[in-house]
């Protein structure tokens, strides 16, 4: 369905849990482990996806927190696969639990995989993520490609003086394999203000004139894509702060406690718990319809925006 500004809403991001294996410095470093209580069940997530599919959602992305911490992840993927109208299922993961799982995910019906990776240096990766293993991520990438997740997208948040010296190392990963590296601008979510360290897409592009623009691969994708002639993969820039793309935004988010957040950068939220509890699918559909209609026209990142919810609590 369209929202009140005429945008066709086709993309749902489901945060399966707020829990995460990692504590990335710029995301949830100061938080403890979020409790499991309040997380929707697999069945509740599937009811939400079914309702949104009747309203025109075509793509679902599983995220979190760390979606691979859900023991029922495979059931959720295969359950979504069976829902009429859903054409694409994707997942964003830190890949700490990915080794050994890619083939099963493919088999369950997952179409696309994004892996978050902020450094290619083992010690630095460990420091940024609060203890993560780079080796597990690299193994996860190899296995994902072998299992047929092509391309694998890598998401990197570069921060000045922290990891921005690795931009070219990331770009080099696109040379021989179908890897799409995407540089994502840091967004002001949660309490760890990194505004002064933010690296914009323009910062990176201005010194790399050899990057050639290419048309988007997917409908509604937020990244502006480039490639280096002769390279197999792509380099994308997701610039929600410096070049907002709200007019083309086709997405809504549901947090792990069943709250529909129509815009990442706006605190307007619509709890779905009562509608879910009622057992009445028409009521659930009505609540979602209302939330979609009221999706804010644009995010508020540039208007002294503040939210206590980090990306890991909203669903990155
Ligand atoms: N745990 C999964 C993962 O690491 O991919 C999914 C959730 S994580 C919150 C999703 C993405 O959000 C990661 O790529 C992370 O780098 C990014 N992220 C977290 N906080 C961010 C922020 N404030 N601005 C931009 N990206 C952020």
mmCIF file of C-alpha atoms and ligand atoms in Angstrom:
data_model
loop_
_atom_site.group_PDB
_atom_site.id
_atom_site.type_symbol
_atom_site.label_atom_id
_atom_site.label_comp_id
_atom_site.label_asym_id
_atom_site.label_seq_id
_atom_site.Cartn_x
_atom_site.Cartn_y
_atom_site.Cartn_z
ATOM 1 C CA UNK A 1 0.000 0.000 0.000
ATOM 2 C CA UNK A 2 1.010 3.626 -0.302
ATOM 3 C CA UNK A 3 1.634 5.903 2.637
ATOM 4 C CA UNK A 4 0.084 9.367 2.832
ATOM 5 C CA UNK A 5 2.969 10.775 0.777
ATOM 6 C CA UNK A 6 2.424 8.350 -2.087
ATOM 7 C CA UNK A 7 5.388 6.090 -1.345
ATOM 8 C CA UNK A 8 4.744 2.437 -2.098
ATOM 9 C CA UNK A 9 5.761 0.468 1.001
ATOM 10 C CA UNK A 10 7.127 -2.934 0.014
ATOM 11 C CA UNK A 11 9.961 -3.704 2.406
ATOM 12 C CA UNK A 12 9.733 -4.922 6.008
ATOM 13 C CA UNK A 13 12.694 -5.187 8.365
ATOM 14 C CA UNK A 14 12.060 -7.517 11.265
ATOM 15 C CA UNK A 15 14.269 -7.272 14.307
ATOM 16 C CA UNK A 16 14.185 -10.802 15.684
ATOM 17 C CA UNK A 17 15.949 -9.923 18.920
ATOM 18 C CA UNK A 18 17.657 -7.026 20.674
ATOM 19 C CA UNK A 19 20.312 -9.394 21.939
ATOM 20 C CA UNK A 20 23.634 -9.273 20.177
ATOM 21 C CA UNK A 21 26.849 -11.239 20.318
ATOM 22 C CA UNK A 22 28.920 -8.108 19.871
ATOM 23 C CA UNK A 23 29.206 -4.703 21.482
ATOM 24 C CA UNK A 24 30.336 -2.433 18.679
ATOM 25 C CA UNK A 25 31.747 0.809 20.057
ATOM 26 C CA UNK A 26 29.481 3.048 17.964
ATOM 27 C CA UNK A 27 26.314 0.976 18.454
ATOM 28 C CA UNK A 28 25.630 -0.643 21.800
ATOM 29 C CA UNK A 29 28.942 -0.517 23.679
ATOM 30 C CA UNK A 30 27.454 0.769 26.895
ATOM 31 C CA UNK A 31 24.496 -1.603 27.024
ATOM 32 C CA UNK A 32 24.366 -4.900 28.819
ATOM 33 C CA UNK A 33 22.831 -8.016 27.344
ATOM 34 C CA UNK A 34 19.202 -7.276 26.578
ATOM 35 C CA UNK A 35 16.760 -9.746 28.124
ATOM 36 C CA UNK A 36 15.002 -12.331 26.000
ATOM 37 C CA UNK A 37 11.648 -11.576 27.582
ATOM 38 C CA UNK A 38 9.310 -9.508 25.389
ATOM 39 C CA UNK A 39 10.625 -11.019 22.165
ATOM 40 C CA UNK A 40 7.870 -12.032 19.797
ATOM 41 C CA UNK A 41 7.525 -15.734 19.071
ATOM 42 C CA UNK A 42 8.192 -17.148 15.618
ATOM 43 C CA UNK A 43 4.450 -17.502 15.164
ATOM 44 C CA UNK A 44 3.835 -13.833 16.041
ATOM 45 C CA UNK A 45 6.498 -12.713 13.562
ATOM 46 C CA UNK A 46 4.887 -14.877 10.872
ATOM 47 C CA UNK A 47 1.454 -13.405 11.600
ATOM 48 C CA UNK A 48 2.917 -9.929 11.159
ATOM 49 C CA UNK A 49 4.585 -10.881 7.880
ATOM 50 C CA UNK A 50 1.338 -12.433 6.612
ATOM 51 C CA UNK A 51 -0.583 -9.261 7.456
ATOM 52 C CA UNK A 52 2.010 -7.031 5.801
ATOM 53 C CA UNK A 53 2.090 -9.269 2.709
ATOM 54 C CA UNK A 54 -1.621 -8.634 2.188
ATOM 55 C CA UNK A 55 -0.784 -4.902 2.307
ATOM 56 C CA UNK A 56 1.893 -5.204 -0.362
ATOM 57 C CA UNK A 57 5.127 -6.049 1.442
ATOM 58 C CA UNK A 58 7.302 -8.025 -0.992
ATOM 59 C CA UNK A 59 10.668 -8.200 0.768
ATOM 60 C CA UNK A 60 11.487 -9.107 4.356
ATOM 61 C CA UNK A 61 14.867 -8.578 5.990
ATOM 62 C CA UNK A 62 15.720 -10.335 9.243
ATOM 63 C CA UNK A 63 17.954 -8.335 11.514
ATOM 64 C CA UNK A 64 18.440 -7.392 15.128
ATOM 65 C CA UNK A 65 20.354 -7.366 17.499
ATOM 66 C CA UNK A 66 21.866 -10.503 16.080
ATOM 67 C CA UNK A 67 19.208 -12.546 14.262
ATOM 68 C CA UNK A 68 21.338 -15.684 14.359
ATOM 69 C CA UNK A 69 20.909 -15.808 18.148
ATOM 70 C CA UNK A 70 17.326 -16.957 17.571
ATOM 71 C CA UNK A 71 17.217 -20.729 17.926
ATOM 72 C CA UNK A 72 14.083 -20.787 15.745
ATOM 73 C CA UNK A 73 15.728 -18.794 12.942
ATOM 74 C CA UNK A 74 15.384 -21.578 10.355
ATOM 75 C CA UNK A 75 11.667 -21.980 11.212
ATOM 76 C CA UNK A 76 11.170 -18.241 10.809
ATOM 77 C CA UNK A 77 12.915 -18.233 7.418
ATOM 78 C CA UNK A 78 10.999 -21.245 6.101
ATOM 79 C CA UNK A 79 7.751 -19.887 7.557
ATOM 80 C CA UNK A 80 8.202 -16.582 5.722
ATOM 81 C CA UNK A 81 9.148 -18.472 2.539
ATOM 82 C CA UNK A 82 5.717 -20.106 2.590
ATOM 83 C CA UNK A 83 3.842 -16.777 2.736
ATOM 84 C CA UNK A 84 2.170 -15.708 -0.502
ATOM 85 C CA UNK A 85 3.427 -12.431 -1.872
ATOM 86 C CA UNK A 86 6.861 -12.448 -0.228
ATOM 87 C CA UNK A 87 9.384 -12.475 -3.054
ATOM 88 C CA UNK A 88 12.672 -11.919 -1.238
ATOM 89 C CA UNK A 89 14.003 -12.820 2.197
ATOM 90 C CA UNK A 90 17.275 -11.281 3.320
ATOM 91 C CA UNK A 91 19.251 -11.228 6.550
ATOM 92 C CA UNK A 92 21.831 -8.919 8.094
ATOM 93 C CA UNK A 93 24.255 -10.639 10.460
ATOM 94 C CA UNK A 94 27.580 -10.076 12.175
ATOM 95 C CA UNK A 95 28.503 -13.606 10.969
ATOM 96 C CA UNK A 96 29.858 -14.743 14.335
ATOM 97 C CA UNK A 97 27.423 -17.676 14.166
ATOM 98 C CA UNK A 98 27.412 -18.037 10.389
ATOM 99 C CA UNK A 99 30.111 -20.690 9.880
ATOM 100 C CA UNK A 100 28.393 -23.988 9.161
ATOM 101 C CA UNK A 101 24.956 -22.400 8.651
ATOM 102 C CA UNK A 102 24.921 -20.899 5.146
ATOM 103 C CA UNK A 103 23.757 -23.998 3.289
ATOM 104 C CA UNK A 104 20.935 -24.569 5.788
ATOM 105 C CA UNK A 105 19.840 -20.949 5.500
ATOM 106 C CA UNK A 106 19.762 -21.232 1.732
ATOM 107 C CA UNK A 107 17.793 -24.453 2.013
ATOM 108 C CA UNK A 108 15.295 -22.816 4.403
ATOM 109 C CA UNK A 109 14.653 -20.141 1.769
ATOM 110 C CA UNK A 110 16.932 -17.213 2.537
ATOM 111 C CA UNK A 111 17.747 -15.289 -0.665
ATOM 112 C CA UNK A 112 20.279 -12.688 0.368
ATOM 113 C CA UNK A 113 22.858 -12.164 3.037
ATOM 114 C CA UNK A 114 24.469 -8.952 4.327
ATOM 115 C CA UNK A 115 27.417 -9.271 6.657
ATOM 116 C CA UNK A 116 28.613 -6.459 8.887
ATOM 117 C CA UNK A 117 32.357 -6.007 8.959
ATOM 118 C CA UNK A 118 34.131 -2.878 10.143
ATOM 119 C CA UNK A 119 37.768 -3.938 10.004
ATOM 120 C CA UNK A 120 39.951 -6.444 8.202
ATOM 121 C CA UNK A 121 42.559 -6.346 10.962
ATOM 122 C CA UNK A 122 41.909 -9.046 13.584
ATOM 123 C CA UNK A 123 42.911 -7.007 16.641
ATOM 124 C CA UNK A 124 41.085 -3.912 15.492
ATOM 125 C CA UNK A 125 37.975 -5.930 14.627
ATOM 126 C CA UNK A 126 38.079 -7.399 18.111
ATOM 127 C CA UNK A 127 38.443 -3.953 19.686
ATOM 128 C CA UNK A 128 35.610 -2.350 17.670
ATOM 129 C CA UNK A 129 33.225 -5.230 18.265
ATOM 130 C CA UNK A 130 34.088 -5.889 21.897
ATOM 131 C CA UNK A 131 35.568 -9.335 21.345
ATOM 132 C CA UNK A 132 34.433 -10.535 17.909
ATOM 133 C CA UNK A 133 36.412 -12.987 15.778
ATOM 134 C CA UNK A 134 37.399 -11.747 12.317
ATOM 135 C CA UNK A 135 38.240 -15.324 11.357
ATOM 136 C CA UNK A 136 34.635 -16.378 11.849
ATOM 137 C CA UNK A 137 33.431 -13.530 9.628
ATOM 138 C CA UNK A 138 35.891 -14.398 6.847
ATOM 139 C CA UNK A 139 34.918 -18.078 7.045
ATOM 140 C CA UNK A 140 31.265 -17.028 6.986
ATOM 141 C CA UNK A 141 31.829 -14.960 3.830
ATOM 142 C CA UNK A 142 33.596 -17.840 2.036
ATOM 143 C CA UNK A 143 30.867 -20.298 2.963
ATOM 144 C CA UNK A 144 28.059 -17.892 2.064
ATOM 145 C CA UNK A 145 29.504 -17.439 -1.437
ATOM 146 C CA UNK A 146 29.901 -21.216 -1.828
ATOM 147 C CA UNK A 147 26.309 -21.751 -0.698
ATOM 148 C CA UNK A 148 25.109 -19.470 -3.501
ATOM 149 C CA UNK A 149 24.546 -16.162 -1.735
ATOM 150 C CA UNK A 150 25.697 -14.053 -4.654
ATOM 151 C CA UNK A 151 26.533 -11.297 -4.183
ATOM 152 C CA UNK A 152 27.390 -11.220 -0.515
ATOM 153 C CA UNK A 153 27.055 -7.660 0.723
ATOM 154 C CA UNK A 154 29.458 -6.379 3.343
ATOM 155 C CA UNK A 155 28.364 -3.419 5.467
ATOM 156 C CA UNK A 156 31.090 -1.218 6.920
ATOM 157 C CA UNK A 157 30.658 1.853 9.105
ATOM 158 C CA UNK A 158 33.827 3.914 8.801
ATOM 159 C CA UNK A 159 34.786 6.342 11.548
ATOM 160 C CA UNK A 160 37.562 8.897 11.265
ATOM 161 C CA UNK A 161 40.733 7.779 12.939
ATOM 162 C CA UNK A 162 39.189 4.440 13.881
ATOM 163 C CA UNK A 163 39.001 2.438 10.651
ATOM 164 C CA UNK A 164 38.753 4.910 7.741
ATOM 165 C CA UNK A 165 42.322 3.999 6.723
ATOM 166 C CA UNK A 166 40.887 0.636 5.589
ATOM 167 C CA UNK A 167 38.521 1.982 2.909
ATOM 168 C CA UNK A 168 40.786 0.812 0.077
ATOM 169 C CA UNK A 169 41.296 -2.609 1.664
ATOM 170 C CA UNK A 170 37.527 -3.033 1.686
ATOM 171 C CA UNK A 171 37.245 -1.866 -1.918
ATOM 172 C CA UNK A 172 39.949 -4.385 -2.896
ATOM 173 C CA UNK A 173 37.642 -7.189 -1.726
ATOM 174 C CA UNK A 174 35.447 -6.480 -4.765
ATOM 175 C CA UNK A 175 38.249 -7.413 -7.177
ATOM 176 C CA UNK A 176 37.889 -11.146 -7.678
ATOM 177 C CA UNK A 177 34.690 -12.177 -5.955
ATOM 178 C CA UNK A 178 31.026 -11.084 -6.111
ATOM 179 C CA UNK A 179 31.288 -9.071 -2.926
ATOM 180 C CA UNK A 180 29.483 -5.759 -2.632
ATOM 181 C CA UNK A 181 31.051 -3.509 -0.063
ATOM 182 C CA UNK A 182 28.751 -0.809 1.244
ATOM 183 C CA UNK A 183 29.972 2.096 3.322
ATOM 184 C CA UNK A 184 27.223 3.230 5.679
ATOM 185 C CA UNK A 185 27.285 6.645 7.304
ATOM 186 C CA UNK A 186 27.027 6.569 11.057
ATOM 187 C CA UNK A 187 23.559 7.676 12.186
ATOM 188 C CA UNK A 188 22.721 9.327 15.519
ATOM 189 C CA UNK A 189 21.000 6.445 17.303
ATOM 190 C CA UNK A 190 21.496 5.692 20.986
ATOM 191 C CA UNK A 191 23.795 7.447 23.402
ATOM 192 C CA UNK A 192 27.224 6.986 21.773
ATOM 193 C CA UNK A 193 27.587 10.180 19.796
ATOM 194 C CA UNK A 194 30.072 9.706 16.946
ATOM 195 C CA UNK A 195 29.019 12.739 14.896
ATOM 196 C CA UNK A 196 32.515 14.199 14.831
ATOM 197 C CA UNK A 197 33.926 10.927 13.505
ATOM 198 C CA UNK A 198 31.354 10.370 10.761
ATOM 199 C CA UNK A 199 32.827 9.642 7.328
ATOM 200 C CA UNK A 200 30.418 10.577 4.542
ATOM 201 C CA UNK A 201 30.088 8.975 1.130
ATOM 202 C CA UNK A 202 31.343 12.210 -0.434
ATOM 203 C CA UNK A 203 34.452 12.115 1.770
ATOM 204 C CA UNK A 204 35.267 8.695 0.325
ATOM 205 C CA UNK A 205 34.259 9.398 -3.267
ATOM 206 C CA UNK A 206 36.086 12.693 -3.615
ATOM 207 C CA UNK A 207 39.480 10.992 -3.395
ATOM 208 C CA UNK A 208 38.521 7.991 -5.569
ATOM 209 C CA UNK A 209 37.665 9.313 -9.051
ATOM 210 C CA UNK A 210 38.267 5.842 -10.518
ATOM 211 C CA UNK A 211 34.993 4.585 -9.035
ATOM 212 C CA UNK A 212 32.461 4.413 -11.875
ATOM 213 C CA UNK A 213 28.738 4.832 -11.073
ATOM 214 C CA UNK A 214 26.426 1.929 -11.993
ATOM 215 C CA UNK A 215 22.615 1.600 -11.832
ATOM 216 C CA UNK A 216 21.121 0.001 -8.702
ATOM 217 C CA UNK A 217 20.840 -3.792 -8.623
ATOM 218 C CA UNK A 218 17.632 -3.884 -6.580
ATOM 219 C CA UNK A 219 14.437 -1.886 -6.524
ATOM 220 C CA UNK A 220 14.413 0.668 -3.709
ATOM 221 C CA UNK A 221 17.978 -0.031 -2.578
ATOM 222 C CA UNK A 222 19.389 2.803 -0.485
ATOM 223 C CA UNK A 223 22.971 2.578 -1.755
ATOM 224 C CA UNK A 224 24.478 4.497 -4.639
ATOM 225 C CA UNK A 225 26.602 1.940 -6.442
ATOM 226 C CA UNK A 226 30.000 2.173 -8.142
ATOM 227 C CA UNK A 227 32.581 -0.259 -9.415
ATOM 228 C CA UNK A 228 36.155 -0.359 -10.558
ATOM 229 C CA UNK A 229 36.399 -1.521 -14.182
ATOM 230 C CA UNK A 230 37.623 -5.113 -14.167
ATOM 231 C CA UNK A 231 36.365 -5.800 -10.639
ATOM 232 C CA UNK A 232 33.654 -8.407 -10.114
ATOM 233 C CA UNK A 233 31.961 -6.755 -7.149
ATOM 234 C CA UNK A 234 30.600 -3.300 -6.387
ATOM 235 C CA UNK A 235 31.135 -0.504 -3.935
ATOM 236 C CA UNK A 236 28.033 1.163 -2.507
ATOM 237 C CA UNK A 237 27.514 4.267 -0.419
ATOM 238 C CA UNK A 238 24.577 4.553 1.944
ATOM 239 C CA UNK A 239 24.318 8.190 2.895
ATOM 240 C CA UNK A 240 21.154 8.648 4.963
ATOM 241 C CA UNK A 241 22.486 11.756 6.693
ATOM 242 C CA UNK A 242 24.410 13.625 3.982
ATOM 243 C CA UNK A 243 22.069 12.665 1.103
ATOM 244 C CA UNK A 244 18.771 11.599 2.548
ATOM 245 C CA UNK A 245 16.700 9.234 0.406
ATOM 246 C CA UNK A 246 13.422 9.546 2.308
ATOM 247 C CA UNK A 247 11.406 10.322 -0.844
ATOM 248 C CA UNK A 248 12.240 6.849 -2.179
ATOM 249 C CA UNK A 249 12.039 5.054 1.174
ATOM 250 C CA UNK A 250 9.856 1.958 0.824
ATOM 251 C CA UNK A 251 10.458 0.362 4.220
ATOM 252 C CA UNK A 252 8.993 -0.151 7.644
ATOM 253 C CA UNK A 253 10.499 -1.813 10.700
ATOM 254 C CA UNK A 254 9.121 -4.033 13.424
ATOM 255 C CA UNK A 255 11.154 -4.316 16.622
ATOM 256 C CA UNK A 256 11.563 -7.582 18.478
ATOM 257 C CA UNK A 257 8.924 -6.580 21.041
ATOM 258 C CA UNK A 258 6.324 -6.037 18.322
ATOM 259 C CA UNK A 259 6.494 -2.282 17.776
ATOM 260 C CA UNK A 260 6.147 -0.958 14.266
ATOM 261 C CA UNK A 261 8.524 1.919 13.592
ATOM 262 C CA UNK A 262 7.779 3.378 10.162
ATOM 263 C CA UNK A 263 10.966 5.473 10.037
ATOM 264 C CA UNK A 264 14.379 4.669 11.505
ATOM 265 C CA UNK A 265 15.106 8.326 12.218
ATOM 266 C CA UNK A 266 11.798 9.295 13.828
ATOM 267 C CA UNK A 267 10.506 8.180 17.207
ATOM 268 C CA UNK A 268 6.927 7.649 16.022
ATOM 269 C CA UNK A 269 6.063 4.027 16.915
ATOM 270 C CA UNK A 270 2.956 1.850 16.767
ATOM 271 C CA UNK A 271 2.739 -1.064 19.226
ATOM 272 C CA UNK A 272 1.259 -4.178 17.625
ATOM 273 C CA UNK A 273 1.116 -6.263 20.826
ATOM 274 C CA UNK A 274 -2.579 -5.626 21.564
ATOM 275 C CA UNK A 275 -3.586 -6.431 18.023
ATOM 276 C CA UNK A 276 -1.436 -9.567 18.124
ATOM 277 C CA UNK A 277 -2.942 -10.536 21.480
ATOM 278 C CA UNK A 278 -6.486 -10.116 20.175
ATOM 279 C CA UNK A 279 -5.967 -13.023 17.772
ATOM 280 C CA UNK A 280 -7.953 -11.016 15.222
ATOM 281 C CA UNK A 281 -5.966 -10.844 11.966
ATOM 282 C CA UNK A 282 -8.154 -8.032 10.608
ATOM 283 C CA UNK A 283 -7.299 -5.936 13.674
ATOM 284 C CA UNK A 284 -3.594 -6.653 13.164
ATOM 285 C CA UNK A 285 -3.813 -5.698 9.503
ATOM 286 C CA UNK A 286 -5.673 -2.499 10.444
ATOM 287 C CA UNK A 287 -2.987 -1.515 12.975
ATOM 288 C CA UNK A 288 -0.253 -2.046 10.379
ATOM 289 C CA UNK A 289 -2.213 -0.152 7.725
ATOM 290 C CA UNK A 290 -2.533 2.805 10.093
ATOM 291 C CA UNK A 291 1.197 2.767 10.853
ATOM 292 C CA UNK A 292 2.148 2.634 7.174
ATOM 293 C CA UNK A 293 -0.195 5.486 6.320
ATOM 294 C CA UNK A 294 1.437 7.609 9.030
ATOM 295 C CA UNK A 295 5.040 6.974 8.000
ATOM 296 C CA UNK A 296 6.871 10.306 8.514
ATOM 297 C CA UNK A 297 7.747 12.196 5.359
ATOM 298 C CA UNK A 298 11.432 12.308 6.284
ATOM 299 C CA UNK A 299 13.816 11.332 9.042
ATOM 300 C CA UNK A 300 14.861 13.780 11.730
ATOM 301 C CA UNK A 301 18.578 12.994 11.893
ATOM 302 C CA UNK A 302 19.420 16.574 10.998
ATOM 303 C CA UNK A 303 16.968 18.141 13.488
ATOM 304 C CA UNK A 304 18.616 17.529 16.866
ATOM 305 C CA UNK A 305 17.126 14.056 16.816
ATOM 306 C CA UNK A 306 17.512 11.909 19.903
ATOM 307 C CA UNK A 307 16.509 8.335 20.612
ATOM 308 C CA UNK A 308 17.565 6.018 23.369
ATOM 309 C CA UNK A 309 17.058 3.103 21.006
ATOM 310 C CA UNK A 310 20.334 2.058 19.429
ATOM 311 C CA UNK A 311 20.375 0.474 15.995
ATOM 312 C CA UNK A 312 20.573 -2.919 17.696
ATOM 313 C CA UNK A 313 17.298 -2.192 19.515
ATOM 314 C CA UNK A 314 15.456 -0.898 16.449
ATOM 315 C CA UNK A 315 16.787 -3.382 13.924
ATOM 316 C CA UNK A 316 19.696 -2.285 11.765
HETATM 317 N N1 LIG B 1 23.860 -7.911 14.344
HETATM 318 C C1 LIG B 1 23.617 -7.759 12.949
HETATM 319 C C2 LIG B 1 24.834 -7.208 12.263
HETATM 320 O O1 LIG B 1 25.802 -6.867 12.932
HETATM 321 O O2 LIG B 1 24.805 -7.132 11.032
HETATM 322 C C3 LIG B 1 22.393 -6.928 12.587
HETATM 323 C C4 LIG B 1 22.127 -5.712 13.399
HETATM 324 S S1 LIG B 1 23.340 -4.421 13.283
HETATM 325 C C5 LIG B 1 22.582 -3.196 14.306
HETATM 326 C C6 LIG B 1 23.078 -3.894 11.618
HETATM 327 C C7 LIG B 1 24.007 -2.862 11.076
HETATM 328 O O3 LIG B 1 23.790 -1.637 11.728
HETATM 329 C C8 LIG B 1 25.477 -3.163 11.233
HETATM 330 O O4 LIG B 1 26.041 -3.164 9.945
HETATM 331 C C9 LIG B 1 26.012 -2.006 12.028
HETATM 332 O O5 LIG B 1 27.285 -1.633 11.612
HETATM 333 C C10 LIG B 1 25.011 -0.939 11.717
HETATM 334 N N2 LIG B 1 24.911 0.132 12.717
HETATM 335 C C11 LIG B 1 24.778 0.033 14.039
HETATM 336 N N3 LIG B 1 24.680 1.249 14.613
HETATM 337 C C12 LIG B 1 24.764 2.145 13.597
HETATM 338 C C13 LIG B 1 24.710 3.558 13.520
HETATM 339 N N4 LIG B 1 24.539 4.299 14.603
HETATM 340 N N5 LIG B 1 24.799 4.129 12.306
HETATM 341 C C14 LIG B 1 24.948 3.380 11.181
HETATM 342 N N6 LIG B 1 24.991 2.041 11.189
HETATM 343 C C15 LIG B 1 24.905 1.427 12.382
#
